[in-house]
Amino acid sequence: MGESDRYQDYRKRKRGRFTLGQDNNALMNLFILNVIFFLIMLTLQVAYFFYQQTPQLYNAQVVQWFELPANLTKLSERPWTLVTYMFSDTGGNLMRILSNMLWLWAFGYILQELTGNDKIIPVYIYGGLLGGIVFIAANYLIPPLRSQVNNAALLGANAGTIAVAMATTTLSPNHKFFTMIRGGIPIWVLMAVYLFIDFAGVASMSAAYSLSHLGGAFAGFLFVALLRRGKDGSVWMNRFYHWFTNLFTPGKNGKNKPNVKDKVFYNTGKRNPYNKTSIVTQQRVDEILDKINQRGYHFLTDEEKQILRKAADEEEL
């Protein structure tokens, strides 16, 4: 049994530490954000229907402020739609958002298990951004689509979701689902099924929609490829998020301050961050598990892996 397998087995015993109700569960936060946007648009759509307003009026007064227009002039007037479109969907697309959320949960859960909580939202956003850019470019560069550029618009979580799926598959293509069925089904098989269903759903639509999904998939692949080379594209995004949230946190001036854990255990000058000891305390193990939950197993130091391995041995894993 390898180190990562031993860690996964050990983590199952500590499953209570990683619940869906945690504030730092990025997957749950992403899921909730999509649902909130959908409910807002659905409520407004029902209100327009109740007051016997036309769907065209609803689209003109509500949807256009969320969807990404292919027309660059319209985009310059509503630049925020490059972000809002990837979290929004209309009430008439209930099956699409349900499908997206199921796929997001299936792949996102594994990605969060492998890399921690600070990767999934950046991957989703990168996928949405690149998918949106490809959608706009396709409408301008593909001759048959140019005549539709004034009316073409993009809405939905597809590009972001497929980015998460591709990042997960690229990171761990042999991860198994349903292990009780002949040893399990590799995640790359599930990814192939997802791609087939996704592109079959947009086959009758403009090619720009299919290309936007490919853009999202490429963003997920590129994120993992760069991560393996030591270039973490999530760092700046997470720093910005923490800086922004600290602006509204009492007692903080917007600057990231080192926490007690950093000062006590990490900020030790030129000395090694931990002194080797034959005794592994539960507090030390908890701190390492916290680090895994935040950043992922692959970011542990050799010393931390040794401590976790010894803790697993003591529990007779």
mmCIF file of N, CA and C in Angstrom, residues 211-304:
data_model
loop_
_atom_site.group_PDB
_atom_site.id
_atom_site.type_symbol
_atom_site.label_atom_id
_atom_site.label_comp_id
_atom_site.label_asym_id
_atom_site.label_seq_id
_atom_site.Cartn_x
_atom_site.Cartn_y
_atom_site.Cartn_z
ATOM 1 N N LEU A 211 -17.519 24.551 -28.994
ATOM 2 C CA LEU A 211 -16.156 25.054 -28.841
ATOM 3 C C LEU A 211 -15.943 25.674 -27.468
ATOM 4 N N SER A 212 -16.973 26.300 -26.916
ATOM 5 C CA SER A 212 -16.837 26.875 -25.573
ATOM 6 C C SER A 212 -16.622 25.780 -24.541
ATOM 7 N N HIS A 213 -17.273 24.632 -24.735
ATOM 8 C CA HIS A 213 -17.075 23.508 -23.828
ATOM 9 C C HIS A 213 -15.662 22.943 -23.972
ATOM 10 N N LEU A 214 -15.174 22.888 -25.201
ATOM 11 C CA LEU A 214 -13.792 22.449 -25.414
ATOM 12 C C LEU A 214 -12.811 23.415 -24.762
ATOM 13 N N GLY A 215 -13.132 24.700 -24.807
ATOM 14 C CA GLY A 215 -12.287 25.689 -24.135
ATOM 15 C C GLY A 215 -12.232 25.450 -22.640
ATOM 16 N N GLY A 216 -13.377 25.124 -22.049
ATOM 17 C CA GLY A 216 -13.399 24.804 -20.624
ATOM 18 C C GLY A 216 -12.578 23.570 -20.311
ATOM 19 N N ALA A 217 -12.705 22.539 -21.151
ATOM 20 C CA ALA A 217 -11.931 21.310 -20.945
ATOM 21 C C ALA A 217 -10.434 21.584 -21.033
ATOM 22 N N PHE A 218 -10.032 22.390 -21.997
ATOM 23 C CA PHE A 218 -8.612 22.715 -22.144
ATOM 24 C C PHE A 218 -8.101 23.486 -20.929
ATOM 25 N N ALA A 219 -8.928 24.359 -20.370
ATOM 26 C CA ALA A 219 -8.521 25.111 -19.180
ATOM 27 C C ALA A 219 -8.250 24.171 -18.015
ATOM 28 N N GLY A 220 -9.091 23.154 -17.836
ATOM 29 C CA GLY A 220 -8.870 22.181 -16.767
ATOM 30 C C GLY A 220 -7.600 21.384 -16.970
ATOM 31 N N PHE A 221 -7.359 20.960 -18.212
ATOM 32 C CA PHE A 221 -6.131 20.224 -18.525
ATOM 33 C C PHE A 221 -4.900 21.088 -18.292
ATOM 34 N N LEU A 222 -4.946 22.326 -18.770
ATOM 35 C CA LEU A 222 -3.796 23.223 -18.653
ATOM 36 C C LEU A 222 -3.491 23.544 -17.194
ATOM 37 N N PHE A 223 -4.524 23.690 -16.373
ATOM 38 C CA PHE A 223 -4.314 23.994 -14.957
ATOM 39 C C PHE A 223 -3.486 22.896 -14.294
ATOM 40 N N VAL A 224 -3.843 21.644 -14.537
ATOM 41 C CA VAL A 224 -3.121 20.524 -13.924
ATOM 42 C C VAL A 224 -1.724 20.393 -14.519
ATOM 43 N N ALA A 225 -1.588 20.601 -15.824
ATOM 44 C CA ALA A 225 -0.273 20.517 -16.466
ATOM 45 C C ALA A 225 0.690 21.534 -15.867
ATOM 46 N N LEU A 226 0.215 22.745 -15.638
ATOM 47 C CA LEU A 226 1.056 23.780 -15.033
ATOM 48 C C LEU A 226 1.308 23.486 -13.560
ATOM 49 N N LEU A 227 0.316 22.932 -12.881
ATOM 50 C CA LEU A 227 0.477 22.595 -11.465
ATOM 51 C C LEU A 227 1.593 21.573 -11.279
ATOM 52 N N ARG A 228 1.694 20.627 -12.172
ATOM 53 C CA ARG A 228 2.744 19.614 -12.093
ATOM 54 C C ARG A 228 4.129 20.201 -12.332
ATOM 55 N N ARG A 229 4.182 21.347 -12.970
ATOM 56 C CA ARG A 229 5.455 22.041 -13.189
ATOM 57 C C ARG A 229 5.735 23.070 -12.098
ATOM 58 N N GLY A 230 4.925 23.054 -11.066
ATOM 59 C CA GLY A 230 5.141 23.959 -9.950
ATOM 60 C C GLY A 230 4.491 25.317 -10.094
ATOM 61 N N LYS A 231 3.630 25.490 -11.095
ATOM 62 C CA LYS A 231 2.947 26.769 -11.317
ATOM 63 C C LYS A 231 1.481 26.618 -10.934
ATOM 64 N N ASP A 232 1.157 27.115 -9.757
ATOM 65 C CA ASP A 232 -0.192 26.976 -9.211
ATOM 66 C C ASP A 232 -1.032 28.195 -9.581
ATOM 67 N N GLY A 233 -1.942 28.024 -10.511
ATOM 68 C CA GLY A 233 -2.773 29.129 -10.966
ATOM 69 C C GLY A 233 -3.833 29.558 -9.988
ATOM 70 N N SER A 234 -3.979 28.837 -8.881
ATOM 71 C CA SER A 234 -5.011 29.196 -7.899
ATOM 72 C C SER A 234 -4.503 30.160 -6.834
ATOM 73 N N VAL A 235 -3.184 30.342 -6.741
ATOM 74 C CA VAL A 235 -2.610 31.114 -5.637
ATOM 75 C C VAL A 235 -3.095 32.552 -5.641
ATOM 76 N N TRP A 236 -2.959 33.246 -6.770
ATOM 77 C CA TRP A 236 -3.330 34.664 -6.809
ATOM 78 C C TRP A 236 -4.829 34.849 -6.567
ATOM 79 N N MET A 237 -5.617 33.902 -7.068
ATOM 80 C CA MET A 237 -7.058 34.016 -6.907
ATOM 81 C C MET A 237 -7.461 33.846 -5.448
ATOM 82 N N ASN A 238 -6.820 32.896 -4.771
ATOM 83 C CA ASN A 238 -7.110 32.688 -3.352
ATOM 84 C C ASN A 238 -6.617 33.851 -2.505
ATOM 85 N N ARG A 239 -5.463 34.410 -2.862
ATOM 86 C CA ARG A 239 -4.958 35.575 -2.129
ATOM 87 C C ARG A 239 -5.899 36.765 -2.277
ATOM 88 N N PHE A 240 -6.389 36.966 -3.500
ATOM 89 C CA PHE A 240 -7.332 38.068 -3.727
ATOM 90 C C PHE A 240 -8.613 37.853 -2.926
ATOM 91 N N TYR A 241 -9.084 36.616 -2.910
ATOM 92 C CA TYR A 241 -10.309 36.310 -2.167
ATOM 93 C C TYR A 241 -10.133 36.595 -0.683
ATOM 94 N N HIS A 242 -9.004 36.149 -0.108
ATOM 95 C CA HIS A 242 -8.765 36.378 1.321
ATOM 96 C C HIS A 242 -8.571 37.865 1.613
ATOM 97 N N TRP A 243 -7.885 38.566 0.715
ATOM 98 C CA TRP A 243 -7.717 40.011 0.902
ATOM 99 C C TRP A 243 -9.068 40.711 0.882
ATOM 100 N N PHE A 244 -9.905 40.318 -0.068
ATOM 101 C CA PHE A 244 -11.212 40.965 -0.204
ATOM 102 C C PHE A 244 -12.100 40.676 1.003
ATOM 103 N N THR A 245 -12.147 39.419 1.453
ATOM 104 C CA THR A 245 -12.998 39.081 2.593
ATOM 105 C C THR A 245 -12.482 39.704 3.879
ATOM 106 N N ASN A 246 -11.163 39.883 3.998
ATOM 107 C CA ASN A 246 -10.610 40.517 5.192
ATOM 108 C C ASN A 246 -11.003 41.985 5.301
ATOM 109 N N LEU A 247 -11.334 42.600 4.173
ATOM 110 C CA LEU A 247 -11.773 43.995 4.216
ATOM 111 C C LEU A 247 -13.050 44.156 5.023
ATOM 112 N N PHE A 248 -13.838 43.082 5.081
ATOM 113 C CA PHE A 248 -15.124 43.147 5.769
ATOM 114 C C PHE A 248 -15.116 42.359 7.068
ATOM 115 N N THR A 249 -13.910 41.955 7.513
ATOM 116 C CA THR A 249 -13.787 41.201 8.754
ATOM 117 C C THR A 249 -13.346 42.123 9.876
ATOM 118 N N PRO A 250 -14.125 42.241 10.955
ATOM 119 C CA PRO A 250 -13.739 43.118 12.071
ATOM 120 C C PRO A 250 -12.387 42.729 12.646
ATOM 121 N N GLY A 251 -11.572 43.740 12.931
ATOM 122 C CA GLY A 251 -10.277 43.500 13.555
ATOM 123 C C GLY A 251 -9.168 43.232 12.576
ATOM 124 N N LYS A 252 -9.485 43.274 11.246
ATOM 125 C CA LYS A 252 -8.449 43.052 10.236
ATOM 126 C C LYS A 252 -8.409 44.249 9.307
ATOM 127 N N ASN A 253 -7.212 44.577 8.847
ATOM 128 C CA ASN A 253 -7.059 45.765 8.005
ATOM 129 C C ASN A 253 -6.890 45.429 6.532
ATOM 130 N N GLY A 254 -7.224 44.164 6.171
ATOM 131 C CA GLY A 254 -7.112 43.778 4.761
ATOM 132 C C GLY A 254 -5.821 43.073 4.439
ATOM 133 N N LYS A 255 -4.848 43.070 5.364
ATOM 134 C CA LYS A 255 -3.586 42.392 5.111
ATOM 135 C C LYS A 255 -3.626 41.028 5.765
ATOM 136 N N ASN A 256 -3.056 40.061 5.089
ATOM 137 C CA ASN A 256 -3.007 38.721 5.639
ATOM 138 C C ASN A 256 -2.000 38.667 6.777
ATOM 139 N N LYS A 257 -2.483 38.282 7.950
ATOM 140 C CA LYS A 257 -1.601 38.165 9.097
ATOM 141 C C LYS A 257 -1.295 36.699 9.350
ATOM 142 N N PRO A 258 -0.074 36.381 9.758
ATOM 143 C CA PRO A 258 0.243 34.984 10.041
ATOM 144 C C PRO A 258 -0.561 34.499 11.224
ATOM 145 N N ASN A 259 -1.133 33.299 11.100
ATOM 146 C CA ASN A 259 -1.898 32.777 12.219
ATOM 147 C C ASN A 259 -0.967 32.131 13.231
ATOM 148 N N VAL A 260 -1.561 31.693 14.328
ATOM 149 C CA VAL A 260 -0.763 31.143 15.423
ATOM 150 C C VAL A 260 -0.009 29.908 14.971
ATOM 151 N N LYS A 261 -0.668 29.107 14.140
ATOM 152 C CA LYS A 261 -0.023 27.881 13.669
ATOM 153 C C LYS A 261 1.243 28.186 12.880
ATOM 154 N N ASP A 262 1.155 29.209 11.998
ATOM 155 C CA ASP A 262 2.327 29.584 11.202
ATOM 156 C C ASP A 262 3.458 30.068 12.101
ATOM 157 N N LYS A 263 3.128 30.882 13.100
ATOM 158 C CA LYS A 263 4.158 31.470 13.941
ATOM 159 C C LYS A 263 4.825 30.421 14.820
ATOM 160 N N VAL A 264 4.037 29.459 15.301
ATOM 161 C CA VAL A 264 4.582 28.486 16.242
ATOM 162 C C VAL A 264 5.331 27.376 15.528
ATOM 163 N N PHE A 265 4.757 26.884 14.417
ATOM 164 C CA PHE A 265 5.302 25.673 13.827
ATOM 165 C C PHE A 265 6.093 25.890 12.543
ATOM 166 N N TYR A 266 5.818 26.979 11.812
ATOM 167 C CA TYR A 266 6.445 27.133 10.512
ATOM 168 C C TYR A 266 7.512 28.212 10.481
ATOM 169 N N ASN A 267 7.306 29.291 11.187
ATOM 170 C CA ASN A 267 8.246 30.407 11.151
ATOM 171 C C ASN A 267 9.381 30.149 12.135
ATOM 172 N N THR A 268 10.290 29.260 11.757
ATOM 173 C CA THR A 268 11.345 28.821 12.672
ATOM 174 C C THR A 268 12.739 29.145 12.143
ATOM 175 N N GLY A 269 12.826 30.165 11.298
ATOM 176 C CA GLY A 269 14.144 30.563 10.812
ATOM 177 C C GLY A 269 14.742 29.523 9.900
ATOM 178 N N LYS A 270 16.022 29.203 10.110
ATOM 179 C CA LYS A 270 16.713 28.247 9.251
ATOM 180 C C LYS A 270 16.588 26.825 9.761
ATOM 181 N N ARG A 271 15.983 26.661 10.929
ATOM 182 C CA ARG A 271 15.822 25.313 11.455
ATOM 183 C C ARG A 271 14.707 24.573 10.719
ATOM 184 N N ASN A 272 14.732 23.240 10.796
ATOM 185 C CA ASN A 272 13.655 22.447 10.230
ATOM 186 C C ASN A 272 12.357 22.784 10.946
ATOM 187 N N PRO A 273 11.231 22.821 10.241
ATOM 188 C CA PRO A 273 9.977 23.222 10.867
ATOM 189 C C PRO A 273 9.526 22.288 11.972
ATOM 190 N N TYR A 274 9.975 21.020 11.935
ATOM 191 C CA TYR A 274 9.594 20.084 12.988
ATOM 192 C C TYR A 274 10.841 19.337 13.468
ATOM 193 N N ASN A 275 10.882 19.087 14.746
ATOM 194 C CA ASN A 275 11.925 18.233 15.298
ATOM 195 C C ASN A 275 11.437 16.797 15.272
ATOM 196 N N LYS A 276 12.256 15.909 14.765
ATOM 197 C CA LYS A 276 11.855 14.514 14.697
ATOM 198 C C LYS A 276 11.691 13.950 16.099
ATOM 199 N N THR A 277 10.638 13.177 16.271
ATOM 200 C CA THR A 277 10.356 12.578 17.573
ATOM 201 C C THR A 277 9.668 11.250 17.356
ATOM 202 N N SER A 278 9.848 10.361 18.270
ATOM 203 C CA SER A 278 9.227 9.050 18.153
ATOM 204 C C SER A 278 7.776 9.072 18.619
ATOM 205 N N ILE A 279 7.351 10.185 19.214
ATOM 206 C CA ILE A 279 5.989 10.293 19.721
ATOM 207 C C ILE A 279 5.165 11.150 18.770
ATOM 208 N N VAL A 280 4.057 10.631 18.287
ATOM 209 C CA VAL A 280 3.156 11.360 17.398
ATOM 210 C C VAL A 280 1.904 11.721 18.178
ATOM 211 N N THR A 281 1.688 13.004 18.379
ATOM 212 C CA THR A 281 0.522 13.453 19.138
ATOM 213 C C THR A 281 -0.675 13.643 18.212
ATOM 214 N N GLN A 282 -1.870 13.549 18.795
ATOM 215 C CA GLN A 282 -3.082 13.748 18.010
ATOM 216 C C GLN A 282 -3.166 15.173 17.477
ATOM 217 N N GLN A 283 -2.644 16.129 18.267
ATOM 218 C CA GLN A 283 -2.665 17.522 17.827
ATOM 219 C C GLN A 283 -1.848 17.698 16.551
ATOM 220 N N ARG A 284 -0.685 17.028 16.517
ATOM 221 C CA ARG A 284 0.181 17.130 15.336
ATOM 222 C C ARG A 284 -0.505 16.524 14.107
ATOM 223 N N VAL A 285 -1.141 15.373 14.308
ATOM 224 C CA VAL A 285 -1.852 14.718 13.216
ATOM 225 C C VAL A 285 -2.991 15.595 12.717
ATOM 226 N N ASP A 286 -3.707 16.219 13.653
ATOM 227 C CA ASP A 286 -4.817 17.095 13.269
ATOM 228 C C ASP A 286 -4.332 18.268 12.423
ATOM 229 N N GLU A 287 -3.165 18.807 12.787
ATOM 230 C CA GLU A 287 -2.619 19.932 12.026
ATOM 231 C C GLU A 287 -2.270 19.508 10.602
ATOM 232 N N ILE A 288 -1.731 18.314 10.452
ATOM 233 C CA ILE A 288 -1.387 17.814 9.124
ATOM 234 C C ILE A 288 -2.647 17.555 8.309
ATOM 235 N N LEU A 289 -3.670 17.001 8.945
ATOM 236 C CA LEU A 289 -4.937 16.775 8.252
ATOM 237 C C LEU A 289 -5.576 18.086 7.820
ATOM 238 N N ASP A 290 -5.423 19.111 8.651
ATOM 239 C CA ASP A 290 -5.925 20.435 8.273
ATOM 240 C C ASP A 290 -5.208 20.948 7.027
ATOM 241 N N LYS A 291 -3.895 20.721 6.986
ATOM 242 C CA LYS A 291 -3.119 21.162 5.827
ATOM 243 C C LYS A 291 -3.542 20.408 4.575
ATOM 244 N N ILE A 292 -3.795 19.109 4.718
ATOM 245 C CA ILE A 292 -4.262 18.320 3.584
ATOM 246 C C ILE A 292 -5.607 18.841 3.106
ATOM 247 N N ASN A 293 -6.477 19.142 4.047
ATOM 248 C CA ASN A 293 -7.811 19.631 3.697
ATOM 249 C C ASN A 293 -7.751 20.965 2.972
ATOM 250 N N GLN A 294 -6.757 21.789 3.301
ATOM 251 C CA GLN A 294 -6.626 23.104 2.686
ATOM 252 C C GLN A 294 -5.868 23.058 1.365
ATOM 253 N N ARG A 295 -4.803 22.235 1.284
ATOM 254 C CA ARG A 295 -3.921 22.308 0.115
ATOM 255 C C ARG A 295 -3.800 20.999 -0.653
ATOM 256 N N GLY A 296 -4.061 19.851 0.023
ATOM 257 C CA GLY A 296 -3.926 18.577 -0.646
ATOM 258 C C GLY A 296 -2.736 17.768 -0.142
ATOM 259 N N TYR A 297 -2.803 16.448 -0.323
ATOM 260 C CA TYR A 297 -1.776 15.543 0.185
ATOM 261 C C TYR A 297 -0.418 15.806 -0.448
ATOM 262 N N HIS A 298 -0.417 16.181 -1.718
ATOM 263 C CA HIS A 298 0.846 16.329 -2.450
ATOM 264 C C HIS A 298 1.677 17.511 -1.963
ATOM 265 N N PHE A 299 1.101 18.382 -1.130
ATOM 266 C CA PHE A 299 1.834 19.539 -0.627
ATOM 267 C C PHE A 299 2.462 19.268 0.745
ATOM 268 N N LEU A 300 2.328 18.053 1.257
ATOM 269 C CA LEU A 300 2.960 17.720 2.532
ATOM 270 C C LEU A 300 4.470 17.599 2.359
ATOM 271 N N THR A 301 5.206 17.963 3.408
ATOM 272 C CA THR A 301 6.649 17.755 3.412
ATOM 273 C C THR A 301 6.935 16.297 3.728
ATOM 274 N N ASP A 302 8.175 15.871 3.508
ATOM 275 C CA ASP A 302 8.551 14.494 3.829
ATOM 276 C C ASP A 302 8.348 14.210 5.312
ATOM 277 N N GLU A 303 8.653 15.204 6.146
ATOM 278 C CA GLU A 303 8.478 15.041 7.587
ATOM 279 C C GLU A 303 7.014 14.815 7.939
ATOM 280 N N GLU A 304 6.143 15.582 7.304
ATOM 281 C CA GLU A 304 4.712 15.457 7.594
ATOM 282 C C GLU A 304 4.167 14.118 7.105
#
